[in-house]
Short mmCIF file of C-alpha atoms and ligand atoms in Angstrom, two decimals:
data_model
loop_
_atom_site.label_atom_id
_atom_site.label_comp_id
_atom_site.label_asym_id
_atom_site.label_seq_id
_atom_site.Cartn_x
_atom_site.Cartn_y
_atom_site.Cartn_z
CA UNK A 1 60.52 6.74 5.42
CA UNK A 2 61.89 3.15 6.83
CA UNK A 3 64.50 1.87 8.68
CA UNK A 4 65.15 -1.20 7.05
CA UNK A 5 67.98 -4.03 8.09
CA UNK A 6 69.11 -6.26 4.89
CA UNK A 7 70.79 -9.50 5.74
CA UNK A 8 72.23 -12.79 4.70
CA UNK A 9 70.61 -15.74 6.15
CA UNK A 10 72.98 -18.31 5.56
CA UNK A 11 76.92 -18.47 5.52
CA UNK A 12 76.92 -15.15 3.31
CA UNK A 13 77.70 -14.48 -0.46
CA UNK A 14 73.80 -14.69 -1.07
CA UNK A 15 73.81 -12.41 -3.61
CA UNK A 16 73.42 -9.12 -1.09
CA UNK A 17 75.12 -6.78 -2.72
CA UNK A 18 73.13 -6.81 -6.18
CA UNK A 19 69.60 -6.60 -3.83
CA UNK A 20 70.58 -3.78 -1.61
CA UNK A 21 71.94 -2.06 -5.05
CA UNK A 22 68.50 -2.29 -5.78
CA UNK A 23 66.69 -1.32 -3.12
CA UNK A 24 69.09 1.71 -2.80
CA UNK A 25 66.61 4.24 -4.71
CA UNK A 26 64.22 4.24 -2.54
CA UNK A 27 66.50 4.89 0.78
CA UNK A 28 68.60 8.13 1.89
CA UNK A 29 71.40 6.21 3.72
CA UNK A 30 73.16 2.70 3.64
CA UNK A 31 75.20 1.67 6.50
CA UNK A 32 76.70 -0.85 7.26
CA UNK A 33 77.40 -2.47 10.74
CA UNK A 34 79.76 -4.95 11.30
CA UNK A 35 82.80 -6.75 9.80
CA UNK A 36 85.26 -5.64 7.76
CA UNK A 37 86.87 -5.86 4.96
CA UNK A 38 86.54 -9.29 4.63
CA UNK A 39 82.87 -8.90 3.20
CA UNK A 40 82.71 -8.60 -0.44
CA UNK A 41 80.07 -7.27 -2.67
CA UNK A 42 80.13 -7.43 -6.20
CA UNK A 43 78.32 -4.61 -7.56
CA UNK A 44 77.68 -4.36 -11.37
CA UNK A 45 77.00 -0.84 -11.90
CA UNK A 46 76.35 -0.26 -15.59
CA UNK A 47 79.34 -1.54 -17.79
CA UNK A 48 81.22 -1.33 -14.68
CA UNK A 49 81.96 -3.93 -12.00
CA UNK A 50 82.43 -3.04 -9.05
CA UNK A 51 83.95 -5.44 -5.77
CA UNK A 52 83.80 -3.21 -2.24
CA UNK A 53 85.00 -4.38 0.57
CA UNK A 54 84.27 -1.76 3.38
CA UNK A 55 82.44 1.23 1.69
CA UNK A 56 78.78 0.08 1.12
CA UNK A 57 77.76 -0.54 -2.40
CA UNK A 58 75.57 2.31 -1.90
CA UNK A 59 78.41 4.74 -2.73
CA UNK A 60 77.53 3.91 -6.60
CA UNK A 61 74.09 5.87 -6.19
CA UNK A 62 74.54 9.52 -6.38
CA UNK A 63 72.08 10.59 -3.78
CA UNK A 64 73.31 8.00 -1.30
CA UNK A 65 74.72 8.50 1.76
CA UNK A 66 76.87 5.85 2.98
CA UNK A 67 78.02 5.23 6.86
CA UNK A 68 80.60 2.63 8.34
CA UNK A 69 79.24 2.38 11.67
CA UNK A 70 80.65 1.98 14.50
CA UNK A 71 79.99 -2.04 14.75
CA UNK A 72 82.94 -2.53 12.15
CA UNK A 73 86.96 -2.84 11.63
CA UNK A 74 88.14 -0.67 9.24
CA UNK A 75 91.63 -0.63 7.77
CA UNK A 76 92.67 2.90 6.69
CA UNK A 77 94.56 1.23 3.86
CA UNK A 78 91.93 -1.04 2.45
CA UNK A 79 89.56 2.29 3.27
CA UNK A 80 91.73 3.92 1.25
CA UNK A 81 92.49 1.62 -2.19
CA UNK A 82 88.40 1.39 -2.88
CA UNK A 83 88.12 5.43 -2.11
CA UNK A 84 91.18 5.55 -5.07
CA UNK A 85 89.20 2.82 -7.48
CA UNK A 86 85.79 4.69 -6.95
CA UNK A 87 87.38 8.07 -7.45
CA UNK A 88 89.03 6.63 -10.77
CA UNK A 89 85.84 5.55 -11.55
CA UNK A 90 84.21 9.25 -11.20
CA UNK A 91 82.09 8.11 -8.37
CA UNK A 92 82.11 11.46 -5.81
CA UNK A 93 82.37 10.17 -2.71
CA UNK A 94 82.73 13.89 -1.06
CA UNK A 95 80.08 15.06 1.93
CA UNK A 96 78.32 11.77 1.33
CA UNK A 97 80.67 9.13 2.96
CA UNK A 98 80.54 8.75 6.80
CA UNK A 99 82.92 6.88 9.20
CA UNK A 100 82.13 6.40 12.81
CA UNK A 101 84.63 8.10 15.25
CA UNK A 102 83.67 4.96 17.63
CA UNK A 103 84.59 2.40 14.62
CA UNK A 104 88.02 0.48 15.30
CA UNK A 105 90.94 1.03 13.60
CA UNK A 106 92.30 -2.80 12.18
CA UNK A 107 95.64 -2.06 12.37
CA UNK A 108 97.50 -3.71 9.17
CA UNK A 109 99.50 -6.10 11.06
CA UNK A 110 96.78 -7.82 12.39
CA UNK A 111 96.47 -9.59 9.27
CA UNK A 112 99.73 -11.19 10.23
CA UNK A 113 98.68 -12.22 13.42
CA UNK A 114 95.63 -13.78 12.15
CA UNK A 115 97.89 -15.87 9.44
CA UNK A 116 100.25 -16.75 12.42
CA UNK A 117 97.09 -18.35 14.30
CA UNK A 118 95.67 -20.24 11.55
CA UNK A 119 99.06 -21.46 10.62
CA UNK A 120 99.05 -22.78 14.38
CA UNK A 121 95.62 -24.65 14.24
CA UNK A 122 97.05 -26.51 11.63
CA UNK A 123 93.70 -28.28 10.77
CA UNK A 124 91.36 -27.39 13.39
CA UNK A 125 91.86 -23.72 11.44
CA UNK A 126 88.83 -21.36 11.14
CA UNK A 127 88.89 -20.75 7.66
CA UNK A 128 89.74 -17.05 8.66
CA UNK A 129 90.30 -14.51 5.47
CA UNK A 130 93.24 -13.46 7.06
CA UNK A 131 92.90 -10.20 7.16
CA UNK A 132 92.92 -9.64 10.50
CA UNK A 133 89.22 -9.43 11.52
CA UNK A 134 89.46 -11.34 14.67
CA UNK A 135 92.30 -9.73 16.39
CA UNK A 136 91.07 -6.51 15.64
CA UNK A 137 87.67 -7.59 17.18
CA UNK A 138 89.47 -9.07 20.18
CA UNK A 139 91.34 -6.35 21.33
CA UNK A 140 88.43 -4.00 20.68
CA UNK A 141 86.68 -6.24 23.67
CA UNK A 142 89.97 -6.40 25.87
CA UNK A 143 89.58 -2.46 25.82
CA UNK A 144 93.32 -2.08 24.19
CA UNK A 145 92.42 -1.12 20.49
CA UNK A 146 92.45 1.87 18.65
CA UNK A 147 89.65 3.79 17.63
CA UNK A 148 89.13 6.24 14.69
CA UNK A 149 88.64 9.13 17.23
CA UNK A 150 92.23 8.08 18.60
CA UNK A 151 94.13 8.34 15.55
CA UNK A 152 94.84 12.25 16.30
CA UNK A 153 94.94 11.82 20.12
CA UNK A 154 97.73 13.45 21.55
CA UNK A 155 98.58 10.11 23.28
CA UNK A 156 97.95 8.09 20.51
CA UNK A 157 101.75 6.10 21.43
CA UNK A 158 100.82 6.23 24.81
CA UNK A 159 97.79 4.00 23.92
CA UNK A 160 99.39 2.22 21.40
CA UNK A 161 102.26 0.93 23.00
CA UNK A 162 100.28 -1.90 25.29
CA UNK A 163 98.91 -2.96 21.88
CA UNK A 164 102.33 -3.05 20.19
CA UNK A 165 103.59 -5.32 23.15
CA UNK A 166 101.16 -7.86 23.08
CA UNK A 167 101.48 -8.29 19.73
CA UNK A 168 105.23 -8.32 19.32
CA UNK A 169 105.45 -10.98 21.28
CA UNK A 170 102.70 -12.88 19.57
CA UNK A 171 104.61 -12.08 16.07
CA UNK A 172 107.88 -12.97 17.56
CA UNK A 173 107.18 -16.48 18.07
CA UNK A 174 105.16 -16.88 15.01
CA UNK A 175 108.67 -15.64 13.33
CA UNK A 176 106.96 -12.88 11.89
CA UNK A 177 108.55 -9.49 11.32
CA UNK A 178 107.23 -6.51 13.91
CA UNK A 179 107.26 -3.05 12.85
CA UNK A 180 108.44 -0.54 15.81
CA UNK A 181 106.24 1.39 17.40
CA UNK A 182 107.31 4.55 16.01
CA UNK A 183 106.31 3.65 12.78
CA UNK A 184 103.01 2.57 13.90
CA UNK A 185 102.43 5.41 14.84
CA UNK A 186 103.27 7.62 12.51
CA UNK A 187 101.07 5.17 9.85
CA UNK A 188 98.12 6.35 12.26
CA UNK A 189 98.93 9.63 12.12
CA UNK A 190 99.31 9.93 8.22
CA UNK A 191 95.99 7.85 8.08
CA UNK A 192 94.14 10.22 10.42
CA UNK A 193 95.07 13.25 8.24
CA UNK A 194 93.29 11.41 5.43
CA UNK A 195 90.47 9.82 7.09
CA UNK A 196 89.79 13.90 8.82
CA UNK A 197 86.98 14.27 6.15
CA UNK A 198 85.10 11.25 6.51
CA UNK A 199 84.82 10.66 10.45
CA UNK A 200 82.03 11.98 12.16
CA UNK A 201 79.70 10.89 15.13
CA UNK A 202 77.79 8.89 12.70
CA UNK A 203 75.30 7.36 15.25
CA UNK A 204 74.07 11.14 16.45
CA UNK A 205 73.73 12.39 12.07
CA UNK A 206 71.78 8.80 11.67
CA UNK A 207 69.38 9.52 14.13
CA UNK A 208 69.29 13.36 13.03
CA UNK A 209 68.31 11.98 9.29
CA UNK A 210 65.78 9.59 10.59
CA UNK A 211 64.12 12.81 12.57
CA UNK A 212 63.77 14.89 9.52
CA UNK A 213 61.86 11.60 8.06
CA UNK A 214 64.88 9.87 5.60
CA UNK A 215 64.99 6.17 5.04
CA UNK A 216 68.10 3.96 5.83
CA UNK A 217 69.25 0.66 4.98
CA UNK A 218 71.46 -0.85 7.41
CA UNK A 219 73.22 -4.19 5.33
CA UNK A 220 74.94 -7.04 6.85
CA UNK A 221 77.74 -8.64 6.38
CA UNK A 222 78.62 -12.34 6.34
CA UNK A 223 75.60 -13.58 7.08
CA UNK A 224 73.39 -14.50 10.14
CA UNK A 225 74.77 -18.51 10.35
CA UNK A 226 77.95 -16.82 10.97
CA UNK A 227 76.80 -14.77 13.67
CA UNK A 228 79.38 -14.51 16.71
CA UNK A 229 76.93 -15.52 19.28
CA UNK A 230 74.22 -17.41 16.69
CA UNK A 231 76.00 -18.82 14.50
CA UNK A 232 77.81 -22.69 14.20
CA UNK A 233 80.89 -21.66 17.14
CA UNK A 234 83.97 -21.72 16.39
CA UNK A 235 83.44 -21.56 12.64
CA UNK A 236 81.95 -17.84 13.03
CA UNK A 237 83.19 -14.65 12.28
CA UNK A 238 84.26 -12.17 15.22
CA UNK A 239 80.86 -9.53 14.95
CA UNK A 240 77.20 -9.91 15.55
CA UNK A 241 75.95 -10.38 11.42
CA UNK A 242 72.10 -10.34 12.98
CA UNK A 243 69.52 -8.20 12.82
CA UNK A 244 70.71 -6.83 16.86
CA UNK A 245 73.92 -6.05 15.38
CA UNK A 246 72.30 -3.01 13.15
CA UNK A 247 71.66 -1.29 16.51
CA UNK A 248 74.74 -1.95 18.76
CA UNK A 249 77.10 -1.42 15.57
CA UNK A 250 75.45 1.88 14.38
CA UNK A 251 73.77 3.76 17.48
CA UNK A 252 70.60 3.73 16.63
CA UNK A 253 67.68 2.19 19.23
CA UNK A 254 65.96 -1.03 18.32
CA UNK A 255 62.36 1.00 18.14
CA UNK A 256 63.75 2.72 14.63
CA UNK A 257 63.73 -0.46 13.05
CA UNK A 258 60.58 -1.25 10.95
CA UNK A 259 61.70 -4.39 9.17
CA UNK A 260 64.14 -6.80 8.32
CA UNK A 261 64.39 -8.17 4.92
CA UNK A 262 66.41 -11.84 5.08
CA UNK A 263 68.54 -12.46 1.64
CA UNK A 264 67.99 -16.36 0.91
CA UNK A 265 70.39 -17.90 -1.82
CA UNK A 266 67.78 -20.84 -3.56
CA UNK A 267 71.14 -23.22 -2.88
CA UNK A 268 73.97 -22.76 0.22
CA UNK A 269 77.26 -22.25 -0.35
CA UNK A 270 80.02 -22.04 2.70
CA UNK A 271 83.19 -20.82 2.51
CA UNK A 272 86.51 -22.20 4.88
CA UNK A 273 86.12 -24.82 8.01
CA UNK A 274 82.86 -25.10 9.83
CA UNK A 275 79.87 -27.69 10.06
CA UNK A 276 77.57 -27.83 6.44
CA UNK A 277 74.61 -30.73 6.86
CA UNK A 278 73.97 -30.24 2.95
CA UNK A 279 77.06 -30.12 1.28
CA UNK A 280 77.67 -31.56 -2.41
CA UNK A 281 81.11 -33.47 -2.13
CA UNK A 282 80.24 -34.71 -5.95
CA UNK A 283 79.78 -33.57 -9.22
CA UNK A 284 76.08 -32.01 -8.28
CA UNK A 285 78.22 -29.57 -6.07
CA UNK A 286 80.88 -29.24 -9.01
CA UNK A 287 77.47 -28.61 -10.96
CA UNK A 288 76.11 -25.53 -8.20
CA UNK A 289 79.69 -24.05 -7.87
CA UNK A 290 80.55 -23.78 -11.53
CA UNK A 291 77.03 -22.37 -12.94
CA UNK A 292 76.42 -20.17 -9.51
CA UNK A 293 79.97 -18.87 -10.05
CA UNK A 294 80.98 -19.85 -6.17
CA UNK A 295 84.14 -18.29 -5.45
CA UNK A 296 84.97 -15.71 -3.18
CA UNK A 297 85.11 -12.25 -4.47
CA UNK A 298 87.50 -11.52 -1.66
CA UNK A 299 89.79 -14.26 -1.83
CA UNK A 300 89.41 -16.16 -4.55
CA UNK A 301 88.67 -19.33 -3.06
CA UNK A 302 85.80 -22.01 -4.15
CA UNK A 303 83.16 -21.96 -2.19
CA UNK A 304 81.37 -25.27 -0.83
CA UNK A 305 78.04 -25.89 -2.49
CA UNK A 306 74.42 -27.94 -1.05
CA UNK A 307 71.52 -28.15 -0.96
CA UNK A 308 69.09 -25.38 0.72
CA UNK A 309 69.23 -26.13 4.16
CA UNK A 310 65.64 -25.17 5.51
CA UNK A 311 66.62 -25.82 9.20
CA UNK A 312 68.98 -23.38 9.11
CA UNK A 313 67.63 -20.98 6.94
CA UNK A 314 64.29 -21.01 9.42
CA UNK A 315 66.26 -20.42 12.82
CA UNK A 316 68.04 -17.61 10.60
CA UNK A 317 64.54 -16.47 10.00
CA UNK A 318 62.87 -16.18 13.76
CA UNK A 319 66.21 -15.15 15.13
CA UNK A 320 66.16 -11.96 12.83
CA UNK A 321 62.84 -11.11 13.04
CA UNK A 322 62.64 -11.69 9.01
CA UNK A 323 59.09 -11.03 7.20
CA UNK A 324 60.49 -10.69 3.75
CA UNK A 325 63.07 -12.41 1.78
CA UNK A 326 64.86 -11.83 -1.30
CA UNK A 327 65.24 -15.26 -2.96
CA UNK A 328 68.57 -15.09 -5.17
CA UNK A 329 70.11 -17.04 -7.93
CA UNK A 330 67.00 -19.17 -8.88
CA UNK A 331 68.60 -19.44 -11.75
CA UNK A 332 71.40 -21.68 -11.17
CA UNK A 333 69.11 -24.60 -10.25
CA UNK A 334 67.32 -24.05 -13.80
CA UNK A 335 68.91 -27.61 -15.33
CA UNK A 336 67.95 -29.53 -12.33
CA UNK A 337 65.50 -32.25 -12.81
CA UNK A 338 65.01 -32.88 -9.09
CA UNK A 339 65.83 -30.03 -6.42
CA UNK A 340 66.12 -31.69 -3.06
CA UNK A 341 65.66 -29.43 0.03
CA UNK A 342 66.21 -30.55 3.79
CA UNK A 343 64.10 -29.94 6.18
CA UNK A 344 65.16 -31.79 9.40
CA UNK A 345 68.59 -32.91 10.87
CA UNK A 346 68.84 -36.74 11.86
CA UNK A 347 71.44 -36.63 14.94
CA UNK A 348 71.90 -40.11 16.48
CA UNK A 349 68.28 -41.32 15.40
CA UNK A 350 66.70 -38.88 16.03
CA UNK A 351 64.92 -36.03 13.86
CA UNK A 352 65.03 -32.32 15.04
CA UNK A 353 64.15 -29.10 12.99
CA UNK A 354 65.71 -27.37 15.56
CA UNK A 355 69.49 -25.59 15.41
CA UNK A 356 71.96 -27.98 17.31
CA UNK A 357 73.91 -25.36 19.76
CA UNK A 358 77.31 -27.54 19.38
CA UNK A 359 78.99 -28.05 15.88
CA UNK A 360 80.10 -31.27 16.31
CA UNK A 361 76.32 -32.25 16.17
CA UNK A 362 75.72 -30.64 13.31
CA UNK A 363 78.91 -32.18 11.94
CA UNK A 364 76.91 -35.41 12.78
CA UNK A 365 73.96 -34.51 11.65
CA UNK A 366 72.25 -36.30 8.45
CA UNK A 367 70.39 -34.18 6.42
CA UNK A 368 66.40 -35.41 5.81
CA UNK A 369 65.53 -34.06 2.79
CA UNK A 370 62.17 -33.26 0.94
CA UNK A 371 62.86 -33.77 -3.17
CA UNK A 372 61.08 -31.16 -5.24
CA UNK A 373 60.75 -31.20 -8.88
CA UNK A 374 63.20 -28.97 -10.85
CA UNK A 375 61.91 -26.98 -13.71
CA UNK A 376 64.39 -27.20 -16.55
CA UNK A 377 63.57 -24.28 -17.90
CA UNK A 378 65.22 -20.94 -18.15
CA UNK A 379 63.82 -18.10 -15.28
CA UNK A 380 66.46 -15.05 -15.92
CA UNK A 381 64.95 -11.85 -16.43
CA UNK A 382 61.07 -13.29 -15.11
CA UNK A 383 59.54 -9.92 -14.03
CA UNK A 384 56.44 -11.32 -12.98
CA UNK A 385 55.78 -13.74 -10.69
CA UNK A 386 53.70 -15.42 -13.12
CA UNK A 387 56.69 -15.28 -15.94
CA UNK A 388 58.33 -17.63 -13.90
CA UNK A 389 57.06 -21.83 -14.88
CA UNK A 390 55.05 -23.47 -12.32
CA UNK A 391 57.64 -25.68 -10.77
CA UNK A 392 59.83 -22.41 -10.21
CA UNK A 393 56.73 -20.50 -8.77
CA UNK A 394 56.34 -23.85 -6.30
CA UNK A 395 59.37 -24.08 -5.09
CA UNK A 396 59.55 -20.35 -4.28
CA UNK A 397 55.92 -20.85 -2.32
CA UNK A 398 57.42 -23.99 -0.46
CA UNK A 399 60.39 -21.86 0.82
CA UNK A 400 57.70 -19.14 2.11
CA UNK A 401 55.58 -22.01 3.91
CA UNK A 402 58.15 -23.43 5.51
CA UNK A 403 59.91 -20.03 6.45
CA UNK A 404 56.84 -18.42 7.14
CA UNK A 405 57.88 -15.24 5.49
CA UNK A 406 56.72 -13.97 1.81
CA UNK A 407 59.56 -13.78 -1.03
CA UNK A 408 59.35 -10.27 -2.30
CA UNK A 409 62.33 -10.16 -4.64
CA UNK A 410 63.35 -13.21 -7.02
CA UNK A 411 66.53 -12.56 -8.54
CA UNK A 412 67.37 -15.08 -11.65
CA UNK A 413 70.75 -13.22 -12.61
CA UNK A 414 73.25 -10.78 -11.58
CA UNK A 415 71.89 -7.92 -13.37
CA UNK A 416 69.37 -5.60 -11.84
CA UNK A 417 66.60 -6.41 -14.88
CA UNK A 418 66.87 -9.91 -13.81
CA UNK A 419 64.76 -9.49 -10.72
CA UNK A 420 61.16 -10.60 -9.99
CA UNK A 421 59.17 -7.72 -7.59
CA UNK A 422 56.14 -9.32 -5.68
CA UNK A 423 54.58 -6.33 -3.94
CA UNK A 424 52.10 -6.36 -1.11
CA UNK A 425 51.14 -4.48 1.67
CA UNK A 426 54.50 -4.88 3.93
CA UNK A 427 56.76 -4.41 0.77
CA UNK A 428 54.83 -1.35 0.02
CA UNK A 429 54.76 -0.10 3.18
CA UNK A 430 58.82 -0.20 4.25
CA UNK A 431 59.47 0.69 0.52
CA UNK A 432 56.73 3.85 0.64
CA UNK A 433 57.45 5.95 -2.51
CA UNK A 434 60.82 4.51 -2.98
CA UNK A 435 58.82 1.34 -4.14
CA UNK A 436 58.23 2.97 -8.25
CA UNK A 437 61.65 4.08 -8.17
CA UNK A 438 63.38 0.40 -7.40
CA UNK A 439 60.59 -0.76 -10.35
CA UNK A 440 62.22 1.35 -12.44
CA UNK A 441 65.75 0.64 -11.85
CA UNK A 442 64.35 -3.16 -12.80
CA UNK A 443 62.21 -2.24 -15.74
CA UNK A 444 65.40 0.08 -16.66
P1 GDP B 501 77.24 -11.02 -1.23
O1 GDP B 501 78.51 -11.01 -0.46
O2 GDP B 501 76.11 -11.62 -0.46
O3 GDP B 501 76.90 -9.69 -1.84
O4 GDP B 501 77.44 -11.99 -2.45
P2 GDP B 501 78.59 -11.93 -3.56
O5 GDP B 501 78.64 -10.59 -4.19
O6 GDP B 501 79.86 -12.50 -3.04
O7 GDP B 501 78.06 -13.01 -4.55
C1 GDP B 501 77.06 -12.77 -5.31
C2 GDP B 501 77.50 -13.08 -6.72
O8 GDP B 501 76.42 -13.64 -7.38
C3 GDP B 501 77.86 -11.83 -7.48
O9 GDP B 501 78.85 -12.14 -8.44
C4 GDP B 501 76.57 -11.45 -8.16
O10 GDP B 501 76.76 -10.73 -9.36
C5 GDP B 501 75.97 -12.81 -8.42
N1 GDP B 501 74.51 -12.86 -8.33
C6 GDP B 501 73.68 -12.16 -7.51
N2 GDP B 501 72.41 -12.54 -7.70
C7 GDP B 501 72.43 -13.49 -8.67
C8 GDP B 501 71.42 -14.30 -9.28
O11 GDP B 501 70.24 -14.20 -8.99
N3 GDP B 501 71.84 -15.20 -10.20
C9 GDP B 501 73.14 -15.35 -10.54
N4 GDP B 501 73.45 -16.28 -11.46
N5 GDP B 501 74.12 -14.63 -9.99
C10 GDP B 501 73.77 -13.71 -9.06
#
């Protein structure tokens, strides 16, 4: 079986949750890497609908095992309010759910600190989700945060109280209230007693399963433009969302991997501050955010909508290592009559193809775009390549030419029958027997 890394390749919300559903039946494990629970999937799972936050979407296939690895944030109380809705749900979670002992502990008040510093950027903010991501991430570096493992420590308030300080004070003058360290503590200790089941050295069982020969899908978060170290700085999130993060944030060594499958929304969306060459300021982005439904599962807010952005999307590409991509939500573009893509940045006269290090370039930066015809005609539920008209089928082969990777899943719609398999000789080979079995989840 494969070790296969899933992965947005723009600002996220590509549509990654409804492709690694899919792919699901023909791997032994998901896990997931980095980030938090300010990722959102949106899972439709049958009649039921489904938005997790921190537990991969995996969880909704019986035979799944599911790991947080030890690359993410997890709070015990967000943990804990999808375990309740899945468990409500009849979804049995029990021997198949996995948390890293080495995965960090975001502490609920985090969240306030994280408010407190966007309040104080004023409008230089990040665009955070405010739920405390980046403070968690930042005292994980500065060596003072908790991890999962530490929750039943017998100096857990020995190693708290540093942490507590530092972010008293930082509460204090953002006027927000501080809970005492007592009672941070004993929140960590009632959260340890129900995390007990669930934590486990999850990097030594994921290389045990690969031994005896299972198959895991490691899935991203965010997505690769928001990449810590690769993605448009400042306006990043606090993890590495690329394909390198699958190894540091899970414990597994980069030799396991045998692919990396790149998930490619057929428009970009963006969602809070940061640099966006192709965004639709006018009724054409009115026109992608409405029919592409573009607001965030996690917070509600519209999302930003442009045109595909094929410089981006192609230093995505080479930095991930990406051979295949899963094309999503083809479908929203269906009315167009005209489909313009952009394939080169003009900064200060001068036309690069090539990913501007500083945002305040690509904050300059003038889109050059290449206009493609639309197809005005409808593509959900195209099984076959050749189901889908000849415009569609164009466009789909300019993305691959310029990307220099083959589209091996076309989704036209949410739902898992509205997905278009191209098989060949890589898909068959990283999907192995597991290839009939996502067929048949699409055929139904
Ligand atoms: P993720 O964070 O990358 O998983 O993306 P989200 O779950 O936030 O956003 C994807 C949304 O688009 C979900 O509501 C999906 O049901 C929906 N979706 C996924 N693929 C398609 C598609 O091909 N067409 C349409 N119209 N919607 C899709």
């Amino acid at each position: 079986m494969s070790q296969l890394i899933v992965l947005g390749l723009q600002w996220g919300d590509e549509g990654k949750g409804k492709i690694v559903d899919l792919l699901c039946p023909a791997f032994d494990v998901v896990a997931r890497y980095q980030g938090g629970h300010n990722a959102g999937h949106t899972v439709r799972f049958g009649d039921r609908h489904f938005a997790l936050h921190l537990i991969p979407s995996g969880i909704l296939h019986e035979q799944t095992r599911c790991v947080l690895g030890n690359g993410m944030v997890i709070n015990p109380e967000a943990f804990f309010s999808e375990l309740d809705d899945l468990e409500a749900s009849g979804v049995e979670v029990e021997g198949r759910l996995f948390i890293s002992e080495r995965a960090h502990v975001l502490l609920p008040l985090y969240a306030a600190v994280d408010q407190a510093r966007e309040r104080q950027l004023g409008e230089q903010a990040i665009g955070t989700t405010s739920r405390g991501i980046g403070p968690a991430y930042e005292n994980r570096a500065s060596r003072a945060g908790i991890r999962m493992c530490d929750l039943r420590s017998d100096d857990l308030e020995a190693r708290l109280r540093p942490l507590h300080a530092r972010l008293a004070n930082e509460l204090r003058s953002a006027e927000a209230e501080v809970p005492s360290l007592e009672s941070l503590a004993a929140d960590c200790r009632e959260w340890a007693a129900r995390l007990e089941p669930y934590v486990a050295d999850t990097g030594a069982l994921l290389q045990a399963w690969m031994a005896e020969g299972k198959g895991a899908l490691f899935e991203g978060a965010q997505g690769a433009l928001l990449d810590l170290d690769h993605g448009t700085y400042p306006f990043v999130t606090s993890s590495n969302s690329t394909a390198g993060g699958a190894c540091t944030g899970t414990g597994i060594p980069p030799t396991a991997i045998d692919g990396v499958m790149g998930v490619l929304k057929a428009y970009t969306s963006r969602v809070g501050g940061g640099p966006f060459v192709t965004e639709l300021e006018d009724e054409t982005g009115e026109f992608l955010r409405r029919r592409g439904n573009e607001f965030g599962t996690t917070t509600g807010r519209p999302r930003r909508c442009g045109w595909l952005d094929l410089v981006a999307s192609r230093y995505a590409c080479r930095l991930n290592g990406v051979a295949s991509i899963a094309l999503t939500k083809l479908d929203v573009l269906d009315e167009l009559a005209e489909i313009p893509v952009c394939v080169g940045y003009r900064i200060d006269d001068q036309v690069t193809c090539e990913m501007p290090a500083r945002s305040e370039d690509l904050e300059r930066a003038e889109p050059v775009y290449e206009v493609l015809p639309g197809w005005q005609e409808e593509t959900a539920g195209a099984l076959e390549f050749d189901d889908l008209p000849e415009r569609a089928r164009r466009y789909v082969q300019y993305v691959e030419e310029r990307l220099d990777a083959a589209v091996h899943i076309i989704s036209t719609g949410p739902r898992r029958e509205e997905t278009c398999l191209r098989r060949d000789g890589w898909l068959d080979g990283i999907l192995g027997e597991g290839l009939s079995r996502v067929a048949t989840a699409i055929r139904g």
